[in-house]
Amino acid sequence: SYVLTQPPSVSEAPGKTATITCGGDNIGIKSVHWYQQKPGQAPLLVIFSDGGRPSGIPVRFSGSNSGNTATLMISRVEVGDEADYYCQVWDSRGDHPVFGGGTKLTVL
Amino acid sequence: QVQLVQSGDEVKKPGASVKVSCKTSTFSSITYGFHWVRQAPGQGLEWMGWINPRNGNTNYADNVHGRVTMTTDASTRTTYMELTGLRSDDTAIYYCTHWGEGNSFLDYWGQGTLVTVTS
């Protein structure tokens, strides 16, 4: 099965740009999606298909994907953005989604 | 907007079975299927399987294959996930998610159902 690698944790100061990476073999040819999960809540889709934003997601959230790394960027990061973030792609061989291990974002 | 409302938390003994329900606001043309994803305490997201309510086709993850059954009832717009032979490592929050037509992402999630397996 396809493997996605995320850093366990990322820290950034309020107002700066937080960057969370998702590594995978030639991930640039796949569509990458990102979910935000705050404590005690279900995951929430924040980025789909590399850089699309669902309705209601702030423009501060953006994504890119190239080569072996996809990236979620949160500009002007706020304390309220603290959460676990998961990347996801589709495993076409197994016909199912694959999740990265998740990255805990701390804003301090 | 698709709303998914799951059944309540469960406590089960090892070896027992659990059946979690997920009532959806629609089985519309935008719906291709439903996935079940679980999350053990303090752990990441683990895909369990999906079901297409139009034809009943399913695809289960290898690590639960043989113990999991996913079904749907179109008359009540409800999707079910039954897991048998429960073990302590099945303790997790179980989420149902909506899978839109033509999509490779999970756009709407239920609130989650905590299943605790303990003797």
CSV table of C-alpha atoms in Angstrom, one decimal:
chain,number,residue,atom,x,y,z
A,1,SER,CA,0.0,0.0,0.0
A,2,TYR,CA,1.1,3.6,-0.7
A,3,VAL,CA,2.9,5.2,2.2
A,4,LEU,CA,2.6,8.9,3.2
A,5,THR,CA,5.0,10.4,5.6
A,6,GLN,CA,4.3,13.4,7.8
A,7,PRO,CA,6.4,15.1,10.5
A,8,PRO,CA,4.9,14.3,14.0
A,9,SER,CA,4.8,17.9,15.0
A,10,VAL,CA,5.2,21.5,13.7
A,11,SER,CA,5.4,24.7,15.7
A,12,GLU,CA,4.9,28.2,14.5
A,13,ALA,CA,4.4,31.6,16.0
A,14,PRO,CA,1.1,33.4,15.6
A,15,GLY,CA,0.9,35.5,12.5
A,16,LYS,CA,3.5,33.5,10.6
A,17,THR,CA,3.0,30.8,7.9
A,18,ALA,CA,2.9,27.2,9.1
A,19,THR,CA,4.0,24.6,6.7
A,20,ILE,CA,3.1,20.9,7.0
A,21,THR,CA,4.6,18.4,4.6
A,22,CYS,CA,3.4,15.1,3.3
A,23,GLY,CA,5.9,12.9,1.5
A,24,GLY,CA,5.3,10.0,-0.8
A,25,ASP,CA,6.8,8.3,-3.8
A,26,ASN,CA,6.1,10.6,-6.8
A,27,ILE,CA,3.1,12.1,-4.9
A,28,GLY,CA,3.1,15.0,-7.4
A,29,ILE,CA,1.1,12.9,-9.8
A,30,LYS,CA,-1.6,12.2,-7.2
A,31,SER,CA,-4.4,14.3,-5.8
A,32,VAL,CA,-3.6,15.2,-2.2
A,33,HIS,CA,-6.3,16.1,0.4
A,34,TRP,CA,-5.9,17.5,3.8
A,35,TYR,CA,-8.0,17.2,7.0
A,36,GLN,CA,-7.9,19.2,10.2
A,37,GLN,CA,-8.9,17.5,13.4
A,38,LYS,CA,-9.2,19.5,16.6
A,39,PRO,CA,-9.4,17.7,20.0
A,40,GLY,CA,-12.6,15.9,20.5
A,41,GLN,CA,-13.9,16.6,17.0
A,42,ALA,CA,-14.2,14.7,13.8
A,43,PRO,CA,-11.8,15.5,11.0
A,44,LEU,CA,-12.7,18.3,8.7
A,45,LEU,CA,-11.7,18.5,5.0
A,46,VAL,CA,-9.7,21.8,4.5
A,47,ILE,CA,-8.0,21.2,1.2
A,48,PHE,CA,-9.0,18.9,-1.6
A,49,SER,CA,-7.2,18.0,-4.9
A,50,ASP,CA,-3.9,19.6,-3.9
A,51,GLY,CA,-5.2,23.1,-3.5
A,52,GLY,CA,-9.0,23.3,-3.6
A,53,ARG,CA,-10.8,24.9,-0.6
A,54,PRO,CA,-14.2,23.6,0.5
A,55,SER,CA,-16.8,26.2,1.2
A,56,GLY,CA,-16.2,27.9,4.5
A,57,ILE,CA,-12.5,27.2,4.7
A,58,PRO,CA,-10.5,30.5,5.1
A,59,VAL,CA,-8.2,31.5,2.2
A,60,ARG,CA,-5.3,31.4,4.7
A,61,PHE,CA,-5.3,27.6,4.0
A,62,SER,CA,-3.6,26.6,0.8
A,63,GLY,CA,-1.8,23.6,-0.7
A,64,SER,CA,0.7,22.6,-3.2
A,65,ASN,CA,2.0,19.3,-4.6
A,66,SER,CA,5.1,18.5,-6.6
A,67,GLY,CA,7.7,15.8,-6.9
A,68,ASN,CA,7.8,13.7,-3.8
A,69,THR,CA,6.2,16.3,-1.4
A,70,ALA,CA,2.8,17.8,-0.9
A,71,THR,CA,2.5,20.8,1.4
A,72,LEU,CA,-0.2,22.4,3.4
A,73,MET,CA,0.4,26.1,4.2
A,74,ILE,CA,-1.5,28.1,6.8
A,75,SER,CA,-0.8,31.8,6.5
A,76,ARG,CA,-1.3,34.2,9.4
A,77,VAL,CA,-1.6,31.2,11.6
A,78,GLU,CA,-3.8,31.6,14.7
A,79,VAL,CA,-4.1,29.8,18.0
A,80,GLY,CA,-7.4,28.5,16.7
A,81,ASP,CA,-5.6,26.6,14.0
A,82,GLU,CA,-3.9,24.3,16.5
A,83,ALA,CA,-5.0,20.8,15.5
A,84,ASP,CA,-3.8,17.5,14.0
A,85,TYR,CA,-3.5,17.6,10.2
A,86,TYR,CA,-3.7,14.6,8.0
A,87,CYS,CA,-2.9,14.2,4.4
A,88,GLN,CA,-4.7,11.6,2.2
A,89,VAL,CA,-4.3,10.2,-1.3
A,90,TRP,CA,-6.2,7.5,-3.2
A,91,ASP,CA,-4.5,4.1,-3.6
A,92,SER,CA,-5.6,3.2,-7.0
A,93,ARG,CA,-4.4,-0.4,-6.8
A,94,GLY,CA,-6.3,-1.2,-3.6
A,95,ASP,CA,-9.1,1.3,-4.5
A,96,HIS,CA,-9.1,3.0,-1.1
A,97,PRO,CA,-7.9,6.1,0.7
A,98,VAL,CA,-4.5,6.2,2.4
A,99,PHE,CA,-3.8,8.6,5.3
A,100,GLY,CA,-0.6,10.0,6.5
A,101,GLY,CA,0.3,9.6,10.2
A,102,GLY,CA,-0.7,13.1,11.1
A,103,THR,CA,1.1,16.3,12.2
A,104,LYS,CA,0.3,18.1,15.4
A,105,LEU,CA,0.4,21.9,14.8
A,106,THR,CA,1.2,24.0,17.8
A,107,VAL,CA,0.9,27.8,17.6
A,108,LEU,CA,3.0,29.5,20.2
B,1,GLN,CA,-24.3,19.8,2.5
B,2,VAL,CA,-24.5,16.2,3.7
B,3,GLN,CA,-25.2,15.4,7.4
B,4,LEU,CA,-24.2,12.2,9.0
B,5,VAL,CA,-25.5,11.2,12.4
B,6,GLN,CA,-24.1,8.1,14.1
B,7,SER,CA,-25.4,5.9,16.8
B,8,GLY,CA,-24.2,6.3,20.4
B,9,ASP,CA,-21.1,5.0,22.2
B,10,GLU,CA,-20.8,1.3,23.0
B,11,VAL,CA,-19.0,-0.8,25.5
B,12,LYS,CA,-18.4,-4.4,24.6
B,13,LYS,CA,-16.6,-7.5,25.9
B,14,PRO,CA,-13.9,-9.2,24.0
B,15,GLY,CA,-15.3,-11.6,21.4
B,16,ALA,CA,-18.6,-9.7,21.1
B,17,SER,CA,-19.9,-7.8,18.1
B,18,VAL,CA,-20.8,-4.2,17.6
B,19,LYS,CA,-23.0,-2.6,14.9
B,20,VAL,CA,-22.7,1.1,14.4
B,21,SER,CA,-25.2,3.0,12.4
B,22,CYS,CA,-24.9,6.2,10.4
B,23,LYS,CA,-28.0,8.0,9.2
B,24,THR,CA,-27.4,10.4,6.3
B,25,SER,CA,-29.4,13.4,5.1
B,26,THR,CA,-29.2,12.1,1.5
B,27,PHE,CA,-28.4,9.2,-0.8
B,28,SER,CA,-28.4,11.7,-3.7
B,29,SER,CA,-26.8,11.6,-7.1
B,30,ILE,CA,-23.8,13.2,-5.5
B,31,THR,CA,-23.3,10.2,-3.3
B,32,TYR,CA,-21.0,7.5,-4.5
B,33,GLY,CA,-20.6,5.7,-1.2
B,34,PHE,CA,-19.7,5.7,2.4
B,35,HIS,CA,-16.4,4.9,4.1
B,36,TRP,CA,-15.7,3.9,7.7
B,37,VAL,CA,-12.5,5.2,9.3
B,38,ARG,CA,-11.5,4.5,12.8
B,39,GLN,CA,-9.1,6.2,15.3
B,40,ALA,CA,-7.6,4.4,18.3
B,41,PRO,CA,-6.9,6.5,21.3
B,42,GLY,CA,-4.1,9.0,20.6
B,43,GLN,CA,-3.5,7.4,17.2
B,44,GLY,CA,-4.0,8.4,13.5
B,45,LEU,CA,-6.8,7.7,11.1
B,46,GLU,CA,-7.2,4.1,9.8
B,47,TRP,CA,-9.4,3.3,6.8
B,48,MET,CA,-11.6,0.3,7.3
B,49,GLY,CA,-13.7,0.0,4.2
B,50,TRP,CA,-16.3,1.5,1.9
B,51,ILE,CA,-19.7,0.6,0.5
B,52,ASN,CA,-21.6,1.8,-2.6
B,53,PRO,CA,-25.3,2.0,-1.6
B,54,ARG,CA,-26.4,1.9,-5.2
B,55,ASN,CA,-25.2,-1.7,-5.8
B,56,GLY,CA,-24.0,-2.9,-2.4
B,57,ASN,CA,-20.4,-3.3,-3.6
B,58,THR,CA,-17.9,-3.2,-0.7
B,59,ASN,CA,-14.1,-3.0,-0.2
B,60,TYR,CA,-12.6,-3.9,3.2
B,61,ALA,CA,-9.2,-3.3,4.6
B,62,ASP,CA,-7.0,-6.4,5.0
B,63,ASN,CA,-6.7,-6.0,8.7
B,64,VAL,CA,-10.4,-6.2,9.4
B,65,HIS,CA,-11.4,-8.4,6.4
B,66,GLY,CA,-13.5,-11.3,7.6
B,67,ARG,CA,-14.6,-9.5,10.7
B,68,VAL,CA,-16.3,-6.4,9.2
B,69,THR,CA,-19.5,-6.1,7.3
B,70,MET,CA,-20.9,-2.9,5.8
B,71,THR,CA,-24.5,-2.6,4.7
B,72,THR,CA,-27.0,0.1,3.7
B,73,ASP,CA,-30.7,0.6,4.0
B,74,ALA,CA,-31.9,3.0,1.3
B,75,SER,CA,-35.4,3.3,2.8
B,76,THR,CA,-33.9,4.9,5.9
B,77,ARG,CA,-30.8,6.3,4.3
B,78,THR,CA,-28.7,4.5,6.9
B,79,THR,CA,-25.4,2.9,6.6
B,80,TYR,CA,-24.2,0.2,9.0
B,81,MET,CA,-20.8,-1.1,10.1
B,82,GLU,CA,-20.7,-4.4,12.0
B,83,LEU,CA,-17.4,-5.6,13.5
B,84,THR,CA,-17.3,-9.1,15.1
B,85,GLY,CA,-14.7,-10.9,17.3
B,86,LEU,CA,-13.9,-7.7,19.1
B,87,ARG,CA,-10.5,-7.3,20.7
B,88,SER,CA,-9.0,-4.7,22.9
B,89,ASP,CA,-7.2,-3.1,20.0
B,90,ASP,CA,-10.5,-2.5,18.3
B,91,THR,CA,-11.2,0.2,21.0
B,92,ALA,CA,-11.5,3.3,18.9
B,93,ILE,CA,-13.7,6.1,17.6
B,94,TYR,CA,-15.4,4.9,14.5
B,95,TYR,CA,-16.4,7.5,11.8
B,96,CYS,CA,-18.6,7.2,8.8
B,97,THR,CA,-17.8,9.5,6.0
B,98,HIS,CA,-19.5,10.6,2.8
B,99,TRP,CA,-17.8,9.8,-0.6
B,100,GLY,CA,-19.0,12.0,-3.4
B,101,GLU,CA,-19.3,11.0,-7.0
B,102,GLY,CA,-16.0,11.3,-8.8
B,103,ASN,CA,-14.1,12.3,-5.7
B,104,SER,CA,-11.1,10.7,-4.1
B,105,PHE,CA,-11.6,12.6,-0.8
B,106,LEU,CA,-14.1,12.3,2.1
B,107,ASP,CA,-16.0,15.5,2.2
B,108,TYR,CA,-18.4,15.0,5.2
B,109,TRP,CA,-17.8,13.1,8.4
B,110,GLY,CA,-20.1,11.8,11.1
B,111,GLN,CA,-19.6,12.9,14.7
B,112,GLY,CA,-17.9,9.5,15.6
B,113,THR,CA,-18.9,6.6,17.8
B,114,LEU,CA,-16.6,5.4,20.6
B,115,VAL,CA,-16.4,1.7,20.9
B,116,THR,CA,-14.7,0.5,24.0
B,117,VAL,CA,-13.7,-3.2,24.2
B,118,THR,CA,-13.1,-4.2,27.8
B,119,SER,CA,-13.5,-7.3,30.0
